[in-house]
PDB file of C-alpha atoms in Angstrom:
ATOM      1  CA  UNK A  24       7.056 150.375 127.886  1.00 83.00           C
ATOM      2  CA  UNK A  25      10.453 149.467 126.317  1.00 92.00           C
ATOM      3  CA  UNK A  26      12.611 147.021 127.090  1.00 95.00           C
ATOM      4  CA  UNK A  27      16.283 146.773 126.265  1.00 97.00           C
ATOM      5  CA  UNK A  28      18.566 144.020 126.203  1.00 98.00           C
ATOM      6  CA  UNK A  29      22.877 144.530 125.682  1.00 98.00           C
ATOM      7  CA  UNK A  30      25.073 142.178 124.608  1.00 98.00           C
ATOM      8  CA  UNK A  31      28.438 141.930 122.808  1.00 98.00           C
ATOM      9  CA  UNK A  32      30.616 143.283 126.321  1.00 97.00           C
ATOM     10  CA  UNK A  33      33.585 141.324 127.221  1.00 98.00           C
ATOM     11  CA  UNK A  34      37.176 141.290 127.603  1.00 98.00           C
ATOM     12  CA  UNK A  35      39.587 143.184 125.002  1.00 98.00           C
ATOM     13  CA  UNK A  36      43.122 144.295 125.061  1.00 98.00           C
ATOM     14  CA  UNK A  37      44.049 148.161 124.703  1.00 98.00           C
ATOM     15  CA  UNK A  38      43.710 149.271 121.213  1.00 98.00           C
ATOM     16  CA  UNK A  39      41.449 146.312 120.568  1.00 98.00           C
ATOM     17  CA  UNK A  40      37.749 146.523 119.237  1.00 98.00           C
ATOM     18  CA  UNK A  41      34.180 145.407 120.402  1.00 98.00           C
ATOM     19  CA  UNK A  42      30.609 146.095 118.853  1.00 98.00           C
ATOM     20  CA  UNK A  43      28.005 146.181 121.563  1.00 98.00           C
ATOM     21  CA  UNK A  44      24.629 145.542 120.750  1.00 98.00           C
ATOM     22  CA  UNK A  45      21.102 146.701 122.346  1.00 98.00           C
ATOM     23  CA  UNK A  46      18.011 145.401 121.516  1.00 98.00           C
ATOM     24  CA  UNK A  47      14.583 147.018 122.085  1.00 97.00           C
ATOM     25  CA  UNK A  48      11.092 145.461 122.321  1.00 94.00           C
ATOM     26  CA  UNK A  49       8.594 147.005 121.464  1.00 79.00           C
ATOM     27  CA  UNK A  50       6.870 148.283 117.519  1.00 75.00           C
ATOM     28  CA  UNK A  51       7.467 151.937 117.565  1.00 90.00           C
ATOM     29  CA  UNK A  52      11.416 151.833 118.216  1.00 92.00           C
ATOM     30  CA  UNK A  53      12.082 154.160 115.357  1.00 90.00           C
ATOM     31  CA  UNK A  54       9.897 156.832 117.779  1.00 92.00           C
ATOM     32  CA  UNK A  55      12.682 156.622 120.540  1.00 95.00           C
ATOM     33  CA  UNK A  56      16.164 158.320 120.938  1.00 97.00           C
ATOM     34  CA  UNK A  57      18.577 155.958 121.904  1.00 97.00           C
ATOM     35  CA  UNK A  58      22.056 156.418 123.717  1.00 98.00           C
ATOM     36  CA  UNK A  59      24.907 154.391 125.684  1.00 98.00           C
ATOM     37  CA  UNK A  60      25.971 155.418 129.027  1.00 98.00           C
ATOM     38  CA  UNK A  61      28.896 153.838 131.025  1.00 98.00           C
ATOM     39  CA  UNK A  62      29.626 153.252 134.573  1.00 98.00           C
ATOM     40  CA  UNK A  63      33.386 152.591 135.756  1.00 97.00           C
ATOM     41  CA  UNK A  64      34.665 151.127 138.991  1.00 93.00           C
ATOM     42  CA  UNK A  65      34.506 154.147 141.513  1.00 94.00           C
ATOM     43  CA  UNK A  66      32.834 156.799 138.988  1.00 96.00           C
ATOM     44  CA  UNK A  67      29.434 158.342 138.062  1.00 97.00           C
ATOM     45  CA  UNK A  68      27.354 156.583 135.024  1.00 97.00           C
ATOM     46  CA  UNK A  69      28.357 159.018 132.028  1.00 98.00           C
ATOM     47  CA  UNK A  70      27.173 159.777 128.921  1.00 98.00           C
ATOM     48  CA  UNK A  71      29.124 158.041 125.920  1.00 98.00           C
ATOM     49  CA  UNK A  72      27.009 158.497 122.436  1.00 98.00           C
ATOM     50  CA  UNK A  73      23.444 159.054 121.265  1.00 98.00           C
ATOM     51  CA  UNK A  74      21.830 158.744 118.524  1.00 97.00           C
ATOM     52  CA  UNK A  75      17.882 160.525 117.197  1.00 96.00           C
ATOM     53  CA  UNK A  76      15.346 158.549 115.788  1.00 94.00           C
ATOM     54  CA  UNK A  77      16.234 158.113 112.010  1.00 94.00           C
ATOM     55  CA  UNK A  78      20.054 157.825 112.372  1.00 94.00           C
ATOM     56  CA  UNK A  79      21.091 161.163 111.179  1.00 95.00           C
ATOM     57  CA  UNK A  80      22.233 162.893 114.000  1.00 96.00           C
ATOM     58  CA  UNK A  81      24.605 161.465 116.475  1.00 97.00           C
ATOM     59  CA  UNK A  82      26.345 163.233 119.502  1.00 97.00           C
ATOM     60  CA  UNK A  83      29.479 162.056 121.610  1.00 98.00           C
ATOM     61  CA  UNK A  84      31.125 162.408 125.007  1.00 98.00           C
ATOM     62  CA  UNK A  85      34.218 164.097 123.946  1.00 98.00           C
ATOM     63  CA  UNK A  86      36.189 161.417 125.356  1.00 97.00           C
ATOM     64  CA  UNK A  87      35.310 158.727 122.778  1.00 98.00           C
ATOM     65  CA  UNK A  88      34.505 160.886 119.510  1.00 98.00           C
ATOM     66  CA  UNK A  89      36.540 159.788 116.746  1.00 98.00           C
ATOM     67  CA  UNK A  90      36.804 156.068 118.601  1.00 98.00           C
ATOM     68  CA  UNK A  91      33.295 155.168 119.004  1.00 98.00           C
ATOM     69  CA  UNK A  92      30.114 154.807 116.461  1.00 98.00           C
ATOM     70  CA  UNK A  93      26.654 154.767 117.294  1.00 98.00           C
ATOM     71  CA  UNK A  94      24.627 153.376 115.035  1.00 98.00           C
ATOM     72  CA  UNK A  95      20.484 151.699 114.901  1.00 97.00           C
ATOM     73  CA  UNK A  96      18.818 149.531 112.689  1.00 97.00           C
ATOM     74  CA  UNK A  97      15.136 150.358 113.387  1.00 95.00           C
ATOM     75  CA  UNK A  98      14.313 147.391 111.201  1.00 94.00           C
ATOM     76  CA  UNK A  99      15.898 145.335 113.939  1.00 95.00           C
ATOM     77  CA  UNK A 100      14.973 147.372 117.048  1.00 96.00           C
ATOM     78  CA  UNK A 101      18.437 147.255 117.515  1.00 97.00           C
ATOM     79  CA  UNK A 102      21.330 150.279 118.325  1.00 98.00           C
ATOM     80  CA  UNK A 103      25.051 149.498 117.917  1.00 98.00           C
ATOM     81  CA  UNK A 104      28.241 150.933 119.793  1.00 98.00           C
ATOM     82  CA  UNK A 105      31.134 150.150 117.565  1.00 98.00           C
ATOM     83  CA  UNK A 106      34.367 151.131 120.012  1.00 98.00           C
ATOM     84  CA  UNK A 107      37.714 151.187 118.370  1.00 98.00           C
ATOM     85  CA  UNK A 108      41.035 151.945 119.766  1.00 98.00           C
ATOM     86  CA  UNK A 109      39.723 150.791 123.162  1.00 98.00           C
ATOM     87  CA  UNK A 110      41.822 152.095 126.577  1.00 98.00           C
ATOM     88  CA  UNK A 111      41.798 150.433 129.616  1.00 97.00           C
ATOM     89  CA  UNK A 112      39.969 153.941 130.640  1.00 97.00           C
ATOM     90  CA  UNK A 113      37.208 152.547 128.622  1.00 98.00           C
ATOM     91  CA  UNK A 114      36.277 149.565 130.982  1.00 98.00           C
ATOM     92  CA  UNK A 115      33.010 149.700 132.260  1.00 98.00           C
ATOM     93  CA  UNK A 116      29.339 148.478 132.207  1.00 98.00           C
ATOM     94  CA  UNK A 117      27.736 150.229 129.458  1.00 98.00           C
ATOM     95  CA  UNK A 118      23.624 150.662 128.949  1.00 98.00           C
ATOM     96  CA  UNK A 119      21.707 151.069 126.705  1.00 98.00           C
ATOM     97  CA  UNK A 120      18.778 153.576 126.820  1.00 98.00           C
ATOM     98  CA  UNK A 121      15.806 155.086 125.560  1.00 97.00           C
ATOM     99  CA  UNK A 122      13.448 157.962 125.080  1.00 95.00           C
ATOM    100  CA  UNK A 123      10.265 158.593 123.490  1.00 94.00           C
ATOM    101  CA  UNK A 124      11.894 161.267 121.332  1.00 92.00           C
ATOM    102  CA  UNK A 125      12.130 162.633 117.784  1.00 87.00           C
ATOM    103  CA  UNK A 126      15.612 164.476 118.745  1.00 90.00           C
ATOM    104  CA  UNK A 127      19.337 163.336 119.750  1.00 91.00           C
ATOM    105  CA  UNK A 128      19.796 163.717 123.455  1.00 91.00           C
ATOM    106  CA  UNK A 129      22.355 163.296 126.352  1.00 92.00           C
ATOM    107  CA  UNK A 130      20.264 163.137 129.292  1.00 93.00           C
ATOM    108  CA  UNK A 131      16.855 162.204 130.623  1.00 93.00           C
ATOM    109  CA  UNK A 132      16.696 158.859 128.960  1.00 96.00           C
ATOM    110  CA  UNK A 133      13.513 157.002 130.708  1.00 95.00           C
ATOM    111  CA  UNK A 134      14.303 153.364 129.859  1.00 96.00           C
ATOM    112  CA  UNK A 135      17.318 152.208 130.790  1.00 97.00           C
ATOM    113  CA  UNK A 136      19.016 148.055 130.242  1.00 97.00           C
ATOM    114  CA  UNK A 137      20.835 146.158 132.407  1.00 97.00           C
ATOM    115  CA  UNK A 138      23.912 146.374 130.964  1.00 98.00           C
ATOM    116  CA  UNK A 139      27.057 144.664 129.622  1.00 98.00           C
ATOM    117  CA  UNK A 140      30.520 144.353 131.207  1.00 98.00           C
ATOM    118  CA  UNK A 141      33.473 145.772 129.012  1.00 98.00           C
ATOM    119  CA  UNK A 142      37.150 145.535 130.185  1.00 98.00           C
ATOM    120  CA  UNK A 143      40.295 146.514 128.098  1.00 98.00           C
ATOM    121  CA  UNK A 144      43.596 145.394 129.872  1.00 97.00           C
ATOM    122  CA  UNK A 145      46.627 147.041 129.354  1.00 94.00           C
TER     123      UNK A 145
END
């Protein structure tokens, strides 16, 4: 069982930046794929980054690649979403989630946060 907290959402004006922060419970973090999803107002949750188990891969909605980092700290438990250039397209709750896997996914993810609110005004 893994449980993930977020934190760092909040209010940021377009072209601003935030770094949002998840952290994980649990000792065998570095065995878990990690990724941040998104929900806006009237959409479907979407896929934003992930990241594999080491750090070395990374994969990104095409929407925020060259914008957004994903990074983890396995010595923390912890995964990062730097977002730069934000757009008030960006604003949404964003989660945090994991899966008990060695690779870099975009889907599937079996532990999921609560989330954290992020909104970029114009």
């Amino acid at each position: 069982q893994v449980q993930l907290v977020e934190s760092g959402g909040g209010l940021v004006q377009a072209g601003g930046s935030l770094r949002l922060s998840c952290a994980a419970s649990g000792r065998t973090f570095s065995s878990y794929a990690m990724g941040w999803f998104r929900q806006g107002p009237g959409k479907e949750r979407e896929f934003v980054a992930g990241i594999n188990w080491s750090g070395g891969s990374t994969v990104y909605a095409d929407s925020v690649k060259g914008r957004f980092t994903i990074a983890r700290d396995n010595a923390k438990n912890t995964v990062y979403l730097q977002m730069n250039s934000l757009k008030p397209d960006d604003t949404a709750v964003y989660f945090c989630a994991a899966k008990f896997s060695l690779r870099t996914i975009t889907n599937d993810y079996t532990y999921w946060g609560q989330g954290t609110q992020v909104t970029v005004s114009s």
